[in-house]
Amino acid sequence: GNPPYIRIQTMQESDAESVAYLNQHYAAAKKGNYDIYVCFVERGLGLLNENGTLGFILPHKFTNSEYGQPLRNSISTGRNLAELVHFGANQVFEGATTYTCLMFLKRENQNTFRFVRVDDLKNWVATNVATDASVKAEKVTAGSWSFSVGRGAELVDRLRAYSPRLGDAADIFVGLQTSADDVFVLEFVARRGTSLVVKSKMLGEEVELERDFLHPLVSGTDVQGYDSFDGRQFILFPYSVADEKAALIPFAELKRRAPKTAKYLEANRKRLEDRERGKFADSEWYRFGRNQNLGIQERKKVCVPRLVDCLCAAIDAKGENYLDNVDVGGVTFKTGFERHDLRYLTGLLNCKLLAWFFPNVSAPFRGGWMSANRQFLSQLPFR
């Protein structure tokens, strides 16, 4: 059946003693919110004798996740990897969404290992034939594992080795996390003088709110390439921003400046106070769930969806659009790279070469989707 796949975050609540033990005794448990299977692999490897071999069916997330770094380091240091069969987004287990690989380890140091990439699961089951190659052990490091085999492998390796990478040149940040999108995220209906008519998902009806605290909100589905925002939704943002630092506007001031907005928030007060088991039942009950990136949403930026079937990006040249949670990332240049134009970066992120290369550094999801968060965008070559 399925491999052990227990989020350590859940175990913190149900079995804190086991979590403390794992954190103390396992190197694989040293990176934040890990999955428990990494400890099983570490323990199995430690039990092998000098001629021993083991095989695991396990999620392939450890190969490129942050929490998998200690396990990857152990395997690379011992040169233990003998074979890796990667199923990509193919679903191996009926009735369960898992992204799976087969990993075979040996105690004896390996000079090479066999890497198999299964693109057609049915054909592989029937014939045991897939794209495979013998790879030098030096390719196995503590960094993300992404091994190139088949057509175009040489070009993939050249692009992967290119410097600088996008992560060297750019900051990549996520959007606003309200913990009550049904209240704060509003569907645009019409303009009415200095107000907007919007539809509230929480109330299930249209409301008229002052324009002052409403900002266009971009989600991943709004990014189709270049500058394709359509203003279909807005976010109610009860903060003031100065020098990229945000401060919650006192409710009395909000009520004076925008009485319709204050009335709308009061109509949803119970919903907002009840978030996270009553954590927000205080004088700032209308604040967002997280303070992350509140003050930087008005930066001029390039927007990239979190999930893509083909890499794409759109430019927010005036910094007018706020970003929706982790559903879309904002990309700006770091100090020392400001000489580059965001329009140039937009062109790169929409070009055929990087679209072709991106699956080699990203994590696959069923249906042909790929993750385009900071971890994977940072690995793109930047010329």
mmCIF file of N, CA and C in Angstrom, residues 161-271:
data_model
loop_
_atom_site.group_PDB
_atom_site.id
_atom_site.type_symbol
_atom_site.label_atom_id
_atom_site.label_comp_id
_atom_site.label_asym_id
_atom_site.label_seq_id
_atom_site.Cartn_x
_atom_site.Cartn_y
_atom_site.Cartn_z
ATOM 1 N N ALA A 161 23.644 24.462 -14.952
ATOM 2 C CA ALA A 161 24.935 24.921 -14.428
ATOM 3 C C ALA A 161 25.150 26.412 -14.637
ATOM 4 N N TYR A 162 24.248 27.078 -15.357
ATOM 5 C CA TYR A 162 24.449 28.485 -15.715
ATOM 6 C C TYR A 162 24.419 29.374 -14.471
ATOM 7 N N SER A 163 25.234 30.404 -14.478
ATOM 8 C CA SER A 163 25.271 31.387 -13.394
ATOM 9 C C SER A 163 25.313 32.787 -13.994
ATOM 10 N N PRO A 164 24.567 33.752 -13.418
ATOM 11 C CA PRO A 164 23.740 33.634 -12.216
ATOM 12 C C PRO A 164 22.400 32.967 -12.509
ATOM 13 N N ARG A 165 21.738 32.559 -11.412
ATOM 14 C CA ARG A 165 20.385 32.050 -11.508
ATOM 15 C C ARG A 165 19.415 33.158 -11.099
ATOM 16 N N LEU A 166 18.147 32.910 -11.372
ATOM 17 C CA LEU A 166 17.151 33.924 -11.043
ATOM 18 C C LEU A 166 17.142 34.219 -9.545
ATOM 19 N N GLY A 167 17.369 33.196 -8.727
ATOM 20 C CA GLY A 167 17.417 33.408 -7.283
ATOM 21 C C GLY A 167 18.551 34.318 -6.851
ATOM 22 N N ASP A 168 19.623 34.415 -7.648
ATOM 23 C CA ASP A 168 20.715 35.339 -7.349
ATOM 24 C C ASP A 168 20.341 36.771 -7.697
ATOM 25 N N ALA A 169 19.511 36.928 -8.724
ATOM 26 C CA ALA A 169 19.209 38.257 -9.253
ATOM 27 C C ALA A 169 17.923 38.854 -8.707
ATOM 28 N N ALA A 170 17.030 38.028 -8.212
ATOM 29 C CA ALA A 170 15.689 38.512 -7.901
ATOM 30 C C ALA A 170 15.178 38.014 -6.559
ATOM 31 N N ASP A 171 14.335 38.847 -5.944
ATOM 32 C CA ASP A 171 13.545 38.430 -4.784
ATOM 33 C C ASP A 171 12.200 37.928 -5.281
ATOM 34 N N ILE A 172 11.714 36.870 -4.675
ATOM 35 C CA ILE A 172 10.424 36.289 -5.061
ATOM 36 C C ILE A 172 9.576 36.192 -3.798
ATOM 37 N N PHE A 173 8.444 36.880 -3.779
ATOM 38 C CA PHE A 173 7.623 36.929 -2.569
ATOM 39 C C PHE A 173 6.184 36.536 -2.888
ATOM 40 N N VAL A 174 5.479 36.094 -1.843
ATOM 41 C CA VAL A 174 4.088 35.678 -2.008
ATOM 42 C C VAL A 174 3.154 36.804 -1.580
ATOM 43 N N GLY A 175 1.857 36.536 -1.719
ATOM 44 C CA GLY A 175 0.868 37.565 -1.487
ATOM 45 C C GLY A 175 0.299 37.590 -0.083
ATOM 46 N N LEU A 176 -0.916 38.104 0.028
ATOM 47 C CA LEU A 176 -1.553 38.379 1.308
ATOM 48 C C LEU A 176 -2.320 37.165 1.806
ATOM 49 N N GLN A 177 -2.122 36.841 3.060
ATOM 50 C CA GLN A 177 -2.783 35.693 3.673
ATOM 51 C C GLN A 177 -3.731 36.206 4.756
ATOM 52 N N THR A 178 -5.014 36.269 4.400
ATOM 53 C CA THR A 178 -5.997 36.894 5.274
ATOM 54 C C THR A 178 -6.573 35.934 6.306
ATOM 55 N N SER A 179 -6.575 34.655 6.020
ATOM 56 C CA SER A 179 -7.258 33.590 6.772
ATOM 57 C C SER A 179 -8.766 33.789 6.797
ATOM 58 N N ALA A 180 -9.270 34.699 5.940
ATOM 59 C CA ALA A 180 -10.724 34.881 5.799
ATOM 60 C C ALA A 180 -11.004 35.476 4.420
ATOM 61 N N ASP A 181 -10.579 34.761 3.386
ATOM 62 C CA ASP A 181 -10.766 35.261 2.026
ATOM 63 C C ASP A 181 -12.228 35.479 1.683
ATOM 64 N N ASP A 182 -13.129 34.709 2.313
ATOM 65 C CA ASP A 182 -14.542 34.876 2.016
ATOM 66 C C ASP A 182 -15.075 36.230 2.473
ATOM 67 N N VAL A 183 -14.332 36.910 3.348
ATOM 68 C CA VAL A 183 -14.686 38.262 3.794
ATOM 69 C C VAL A 183 -13.896 39.321 3.040
ATOM 70 N N PHE A 184 -12.578 39.136 2.935
ATOM 71 C CA PHE A 184 -11.700 40.181 2.415
ATOM 72 C C PHE A 184 -11.576 40.189 0.893
ATOM 73 N N VAL A 185 -11.744 39.048 0.242
ATOM 74 C CA VAL A 185 -11.633 38.984 -1.219
ATOM 75 C C VAL A 185 -13.026 39.126 -1.813
ATOM 76 N N LEU A 186 -13.195 40.121 -2.686
ATOM 77 C CA LEU A 186 -14.520 40.510 -3.172
ATOM 78 C C LEU A 186 -14.552 40.532 -4.690
ATOM 79 N N GLU A 187 -15.616 40.032 -5.259
ATOM 80 C CA GLU A 187 -15.778 39.977 -6.708
ATOM 81 C C GLU A 187 -16.296 41.313 -7.242
ATOM 82 N N PHE A 188 -15.630 41.846 -8.237
ATOM 83 C CA PHE A 188 -16.029 43.141 -8.806
ATOM 84 C C PHE A 188 -17.355 43.010 -9.555
ATOM 85 N N VAL A 189 -18.243 44.003 -9.317
ATOM 86 C CA VAL A 189 -19.527 44.050 -10.012
ATOM 87 C C VAL A 189 -19.640 45.314 -10.857
ATOM 88 N N ALA A 190 -19.429 46.479 -10.232
ATOM 89 C CA ALA A 190 -19.587 47.746 -10.971
ATOM 90 C C ALA A 190 -18.939 48.885 -10.199
ATOM 91 N N ARG A 191 -18.672 49.976 -10.904
ATOM 92 C CA ARG A 191 -18.200 51.209 -10.282
ATOM 93 C C ARG A 191 -19.390 52.135 -10.053
ATOM 94 N N ARG A 192 -19.375 52.822 -8.929
ATOM 95 C CA ARG A 192 -20.447 53.739 -8.614
ATOM 96 C C ARG A 192 -19.859 54.961 -7.912
ATOM 97 N N GLY A 193 -19.544 55.989 -8.702
ATOM 98 C CA GLY A 193 -18.924 57.185 -8.142
ATOM 99 C C GLY A 193 -17.568 56.869 -7.530
ATOM 100 N N THR A 194 -17.399 57.211 -6.251
ATOM 101 C CA THR A 194 -16.139 56.937 -5.552
ATOM 102 C C THR A 194 -16.171 55.582 -4.846
ATOM 103 N N SER A 195 -17.190 54.785 -5.127
ATOM 104 C CA SER A 195 -17.334 53.474 -4.502
ATOM 105 C C SER A 195 -17.290 52.374 -5.552
ATOM 106 N N LEU A 196 -17.172 51.148 -5.062
ATOM 107 C CA LEU A 196 -17.271 49.982 -5.915
ATOM 108 C C LEU A 196 -18.394 49.094 -5.394
ATOM 109 N N VAL A 197 -19.128 48.525 -6.315
ATOM 110 C CA VAL A 197 -20.089 47.495 -5.962
ATOM 111 C C VAL A 197 -19.391 46.157 -6.141
ATOM 112 N N VAL A 198 -19.344 45.385 -5.057
ATOM 113 C CA VAL A 198 -18.637 44.105 -5.084
ATOM 114 C C VAL A 198 -19.522 43.039 -4.453
ATOM 115 N N LYS A 199 -19.218 41.792 -4.759
ATOM 116 C CA LYS A 199 -19.994 40.692 -4.175
ATOM 117 C C LYS A 199 -19.182 40.006 -3.098
ATOM 118 N N SER A 200 -19.784 39.853 -1.929
ATOM 119 C CA SER A 200 -19.153 39.195 -0.794
ATOM 120 C C SER A 200 -19.535 37.721 -0.778
ATOM 121 N N LYS A 201 -18.538 36.853 -0.775
ATOM 122 C CA LYS A 201 -18.807 35.426 -0.696
ATOM 123 C C LYS A 201 -19.380 35.061 0.663
ATOM 124 N N MET A 202 -18.914 35.734 1.714
ATOM 125 C CA MET A 202 -19.384 35.430 3.056
ATOM 126 C C MET A 202 -20.859 35.776 3.231
ATOM 127 N N LEU A 203 -21.261 36.955 2.766
ATOM 128 C CA LEU A 203 -22.643 37.383 2.913
ATOM 129 C C LEU A 203 -23.538 36.849 1.812
ATOM 130 N N GLY A 204 -22.926 36.456 0.694
ATOM 131 C CA GLY A 204 -23.710 35.964 -0.432
ATOM 132 C C GLY A 204 -24.520 37.051 -1.106
ATOM 133 N N GLU A 205 -24.038 38.290 -1.057
ATOM 134 C CA GLU A 205 -24.781 39.403 -1.642
ATOM 135 C C GLU A 205 -23.826 40.511 -2.056
ATOM 136 N N GLU A 206 -24.351 41.448 -2.857
ATOM 137 C CA GLU A 206 -23.564 42.589 -3.304
ATOM 138 C C GLU A 206 -23.573 43.679 -2.235
ATOM 139 N N VAL A 207 -22.416 44.355 -2.104
ATOM 140 C CA VAL A 207 -22.298 45.468 -1.162
ATOM 141 C C VAL A 207 -21.582 46.616 -1.860
ATOM 142 N N GLU A 208 -21.848 47.825 -1.414
ATOM 143 C CA GLU A 208 -21.161 49.006 -1.947
ATOM 144 C C GLU A 208 -20.158 49.487 -0.910
ATOM 145 N N LEU A 209 -18.877 49.552 -1.311
ATOM 146 C CA LEU A 209 -17.811 49.938 -0.399
ATOM 147 C C LEU A 209 -16.997 51.077 -0.981
ATOM 148 N N GLU A 210 -16.445 51.918 -0.096
ATOM 149 C CA GLU A 210 -15.566 52.993 -0.544
ATOM 150 C C GLU A 210 -14.342 52.419 -1.264
ATOM 151 N N ARG A 211 -13.877 53.142 -2.255
ATOM 152 C CA ARG A 211 -12.763 52.681 -3.086
ATOM 153 C C ARG A 211 -11.428 52.728 -2.344
ATOM 154 N N ASP A 212 -11.342 53.548 -1.273
ATOM 155 C CA ASP A 212 -10.060 53.838 -0.631
ATOM 156 C C ASP A 212 -9.306 52.599 -0.165
ATOM 157 N N PHE A 213 -10.025 51.594 0.326
ATOM 158 C CA PHE A 213 -9.357 50.441 0.927
ATOM 159 C C PHE A 213 -9.506 49.174 0.083
ATOM 160 N N LEU A 214 -9.867 49.346 -1.174
ATOM 161 C CA LEU A 214 -9.992 48.216 -2.091
ATOM 162 C C LEU A 214 -8.878 48.281 -3.130
ATOM 163 N N HIS A 215 -8.221 47.153 -3.348
ATOM 164 C CA HIS A 215 -7.115 47.088 -4.301
ATOM 165 C C HIS A 215 -7.326 45.896 -5.242
ATOM 166 N N PRO A 216 -6.990 46.066 -6.527
ATOM 167 C CA PRO A 216 -7.102 44.930 -7.458
ATOM 168 C C PRO A 216 -6.245 43.766 -6.965
ATOM 169 N N LEU A 217 -6.807 42.560 -7.045
ATOM 170 C CA LEU A 217 -6.133 41.369 -6.539
ATOM 171 C C LEU A 217 -5.872 40.406 -7.690
ATOM 172 N N VAL A 218 -4.630 39.930 -7.778
ATOM 173 C CA VAL A 218 -4.228 39.012 -8.843
ATOM 174 C C VAL A 218 -4.055 37.612 -8.274
ATOM 175 N N SER A 219 -4.747 36.655 -8.850
ATOM 176 C CA SER A 219 -4.572 35.236 -8.533
ATOM 177 C C SER A 219 -3.822 34.558 -9.673
ATOM 178 N N GLY A 220 -3.465 33.297 -9.464
ATOM 179 C CA GLY A 220 -2.712 32.577 -10.484
ATOM 180 C C GLY A 220 -3.437 32.493 -11.808
ATOM 181 N N THR A 221 -4.765 32.322 -11.780
ATOM 182 C CA THR A 221 -5.526 32.183 -13.027
ATOM 183 C C THR A 221 -5.591 33.483 -13.820
ATOM 184 N N ASP A 222 -5.238 34.613 -13.187
ATOM 185 C CA ASP A 222 -5.263 35.904 -13.885
ATOM 186 C C ASP A 222 -4.016 36.120 -14.735
ATOM 187 N N VAL A 223 -2.995 35.301 -14.544
ATOM 188 C CA VAL A 223 -1.728 35.469 -15.264
ATOM 189 C C VAL A 223 -1.702 34.522 -16.450
ATOM 190 N N GLN A 224 -1.881 35.058 -17.632
ATOM 191 C CA GLN A 224 -1.853 34.267 -18.856
ATOM 192 C C GLN A 224 -0.633 34.598 -19.721
ATOM 193 N N GLY A 225 0.116 35.603 -19.320
ATOM 194 C CA GLY A 225 1.285 36.022 -20.100
ATOM 195 C C GLY A 225 1.297 37.521 -20.305
ATOM 196 N N TYR A 226 2.439 38.142 -20.028
ATOM 197 C CA TYR A 226 2.684 39.574 -20.215
ATOM 198 C C TYR A 226 1.831 40.442 -19.300
ATOM 199 N N ASP A 227 0.729 41.055 -19.698
ATOM 200 C CA ASP A 227 0.004 41.978 -18.809
ATOM 201 C C ASP A 227 -1.500 41.740 -18.922
ATOM 202 N N SER A 228 -1.923 40.573 -18.501
ATOM 203 C CA SER A 228 -3.285 40.140 -18.791
ATOM 204 C C SER A 228 -4.238 40.259 -17.606
ATOM 205 N N PHE A 229 -4.021 41.217 -16.700
ATOM 206 C CA PHE A 229 -4.910 41.363 -15.554
ATOM 207 C C PHE A 229 -6.229 41.993 -15.990
ATOM 208 N N ASP A 230 -7.341 41.539 -15.384
ATOM 209 C CA ASP A 230 -8.644 42.056 -15.816
ATOM 210 C C ASP A 230 -9.464 42.678 -14.691
ATOM 211 N N GLY A 231 -8.905 42.789 -13.475
ATOM 212 C CA GLY A 231 -9.599 43.456 -12.392
ATOM 213 C C GLY A 231 -10.890 42.774 -11.972
ATOM 214 N N ARG A 232 -10.922 41.459 -12.021
ATOM 215 C CA ARG A 232 -12.160 40.739 -11.707
ATOM 216 C C ARG A 232 -12.437 40.671 -10.207
ATOM 217 N N GLN A 233 -11.401 40.925 -9.379
ATOM 218 C CA GLN A 233 -11.600 40.855 -7.940
ATOM 219 C C GLN A 233 -10.747 41.892 -7.218
ATOM 220 N N PHE A 234 -11.184 42.230 -6.012
ATOM 221 C CA PHE A 234 -10.489 43.211 -5.186
ATOM 222 C C PHE A 234 -10.296 42.636 -3.792
ATOM 223 N N ILE A 235 -9.312 43.203 -3.072
ATOM 224 C CA ILE A 235 -9.113 42.812 -1.687
ATOM 225 C C ILE A 235 -9.341 44.026 -0.799
ATOM 226 N N LEU A 236 -10.055 43.817 0.289
ATOM 227 C CA LEU A 236 -10.261 44.858 1.288
ATOM 228 C C LEU A 236 -9.030 44.860 2.183
ATOM 229 N N PHE A 237 -8.307 45.986 2.187
ATOM 230 C CA PHE A 237 -7.001 46.074 2.831
ATOM 231 C C PHE A 237 -7.051 47.188 3.879
ATOM 232 N N PRO A 238 -7.361 46.874 5.137
ATOM 233 C CA PRO A 238 -7.548 47.908 6.167
ATOM 234 C C PRO A 238 -6.247 48.381 6.804
ATOM 235 N N TYR A 239 -5.261 48.643 5.990
ATOM 236 C CA TYR A 239 -3.941 49.043 6.464
ATOM 237 C C TYR A 239 -3.489 50.319 5.762
ATOM 238 N N SER A 240 -2.599 51.047 6.429
ATOM 239 C CA SER A 240 -1.868 52.136 5.784
ATOM 240 C C SER A 240 -0.432 51.664 5.577
ATOM 241 N N VAL A 241 0.224 52.149 4.520
ATOM 242 C CA VAL A 241 1.582 51.714 4.199
ATOM 243 C C VAL A 241 2.477 52.928 4.021
ATOM 244 N N ALA A 242 3.610 52.924 4.709
ATOM 245 C CA ALA A 242 4.621 53.972 4.560
ATOM 246 C C ALA A 242 5.991 53.315 4.579
ATOM 247 N N ASP A 243 6.810 53.627 3.574
ATOM 248 C CA ASP A 243 8.155 53.037 3.463
ATOM 249 C C ASP A 243 8.095 51.512 3.529
ATOM 250 N N GLU A 244 7.094 50.953 2.863
ATOM 251 C CA GLU A 244 6.889 49.506 2.768
ATOM 252 C C GLU A 244 6.652 48.850 4.127
ATOM 253 N N LYS A 245 6.172 49.636 5.088
ATOM 254 C CA LYS A 245 5.774 49.096 6.379
ATOM 255 C C LYS A 245 4.285 49.355 6.566
ATOM 256 N N ALA A 246 3.541 48.295 6.893
ATOM 257 C CA ALA A 246 2.089 48.398 6.997
ATOM 258 C C ALA A 246 1.658 48.503 8.455
ATOM 259 N N ALA A 247 0.619 49.304 8.695
ATOM 260 C CA ALA A 247 0.044 49.456 10.032
ATOM 261 C C ALA A 247 -1.472 49.349 9.921
ATOM 262 N N LEU A 248 -2.075 48.561 10.795
ATOM 263 C CA LEU A 248 -3.527 48.419 10.800
ATOM 264 C C LEU A 248 -4.166 49.754 11.173
ATOM 265 N N ILE A 249 -5.123 50.191 10.388
ATOM 266 C CA ILE A 249 -5.810 51.455 10.659
ATOM 267 C C ILE A 249 -6.754 51.270 11.847
ATOM 268 N N PRO A 250 -6.662 52.133 12.860
ATOM 269 C CA PRO A 250 -7.578 52.014 13.996
ATOM 270 C C PRO A 250 -9.031 52.007 13.514
ATOM 271 N N PHE A 251 -9.861 51.185 14.152
ATOM 272 C CA PHE A 251 -11.222 51.014 13.641
ATOM 273 C C PHE A 251 -12.023 52.309 13.694
ATOM 274 N N ALA A 252 -11.784 53.137 14.703
ATOM 275 C CA ALA A 252 -12.495 54.420 14.785
ATOM 276 C C ALA A 252 -12.171 55.288 13.577
ATOM 277 N N GLU A 253 -10.907 55.298 13.161
ATOM 278 C CA GLU A 253 -10.508 56.065 11.980
ATOM 279 C C GLU A 253 -11.104 55.458 10.719
ATOM 280 N N LEU A 254 -11.099 54.133 10.641
ATOM 281 C CA LEU A 254 -11.690 53.444 9.493
ATOM 282 C C LEU A 254 -13.176 53.790 9.375
ATOM 283 N N LYS A 255 -13.840 53.833 10.505
ATOM 284 C CA LYS A 255 -15.275 54.139 10.532
ATOM 285 C C LYS A 255 -15.546 55.556 10.074
ATOM 286 N N ARG A 256 -14.636 56.465 10.437
ATOM 287 C CA ARG A 256 -14.793 57.870 10.026
ATOM 288 C C ARG A 256 -14.505 58.057 8.544
ATOM 289 N N ARG A 257 -13.464 57.413 8.044
ATOM 290 C CA ARG A 257 -13.050 57.603 6.657
ATOM 291 C C ARG A 257 -13.871 56.778 5.674
ATOM 292 N N ALA A 258 -14.327 55.608 6.103
ATOM 293 C CA ALA A 258 -15.037 54.701 5.191
ATOM 294 C C ALA A 258 -16.146 53.981 5.948
ATOM 295 N N PRO A 259 -17.234 54.676 6.246
ATOM 296 C CA PRO A 259 -18.305 54.081 7.068
ATOM 297 C C PRO A 259 -18.921 52.828 6.462
ATOM 298 N N LYS A 260 -19.043 52.751 5.146
ATOM 299 C CA LYS A 260 -19.633 51.566 4.515
ATOM 300 C C LYS A 260 -18.704 50.355 4.702
ATOM 301 N N THR A 261 -17.411 50.601 4.581
ATOM 302 C CA THR A 261 -16.437 49.529 4.773
ATOM 303 C C THR A 261 -16.445 49.041 6.216
ATOM 304 N N ALA A 262 -16.502 49.981 7.151
ATOM 305 C CA ALA A 262 -16.546 49.616 8.566
ATOM 306 C C ALA A 262 -17.804 48.809 8.876
ATOM 307 N N LYS A 263 -18.923 49.230 8.309
ATOM 308 C CA LYS A 263 -20.186 48.513 8.532
ATOM 309 C C LYS A 263 -20.104 47.095 7.974
ATOM 310 N N TYR A 264 -19.473 46.937 6.814
ATOM 311 C CA TYR A 264 -19.309 45.598 6.224
ATOM 312 C C TYR A 264 -18.461 44.718 7.125
ATOM 313 N N LEU A 265 -17.368 45.257 7.645
ATOM 314 C CA LEU A 265 -16.513 44.474 8.531
ATOM 315 C C LEU A 265 -17.263 44.085 9.810
ATOM 316 N N GLU A 266 -18.030 45.012 10.357
ATOM 317 C CA GLU A 266 -18.788 44.711 11.572
ATOM 318 C C GLU A 266 -19.820 43.607 11.324
ATOM 319 N N ALA A 267 -20.374 43.568 10.123
ATOM 320 C CA ALA A 267 -21.336 42.515 9.783
ATOM 321 C C ALA A 267 -20.675 41.140 9.760
ATOM 322 N N ASN A 268 -19.345 41.126 9.600
ATOM 323 C CA ASN A 268 -18.599 39.871 9.558
ATOM 324 C C ASN A 268 -17.711 39.686 10.785
ATOM 325 N N ARG A 269 -17.982 40.439 11.839
ATOM 326 C CA ARG A 269 -17.094 40.437 13.008
ATOM 327 C C ARG A 269 -16.963 39.050 13.634
ATOM 328 N N LYS A 270 -18.061 38.345 13.793
ATOM 329 C CA LYS A 270 -17.991 37.020 14.419
ATOM 330 C C LYS A 270 -17.128 36.068 13.605
ATOM 331 N N ARG A 271 -17.297 36.104 12.283
ATOM 332 C CA ARG A 271 -16.487 35.251 11.405
ATOM 333 C C ARG A 271 -15.007 35.560 11.590
#
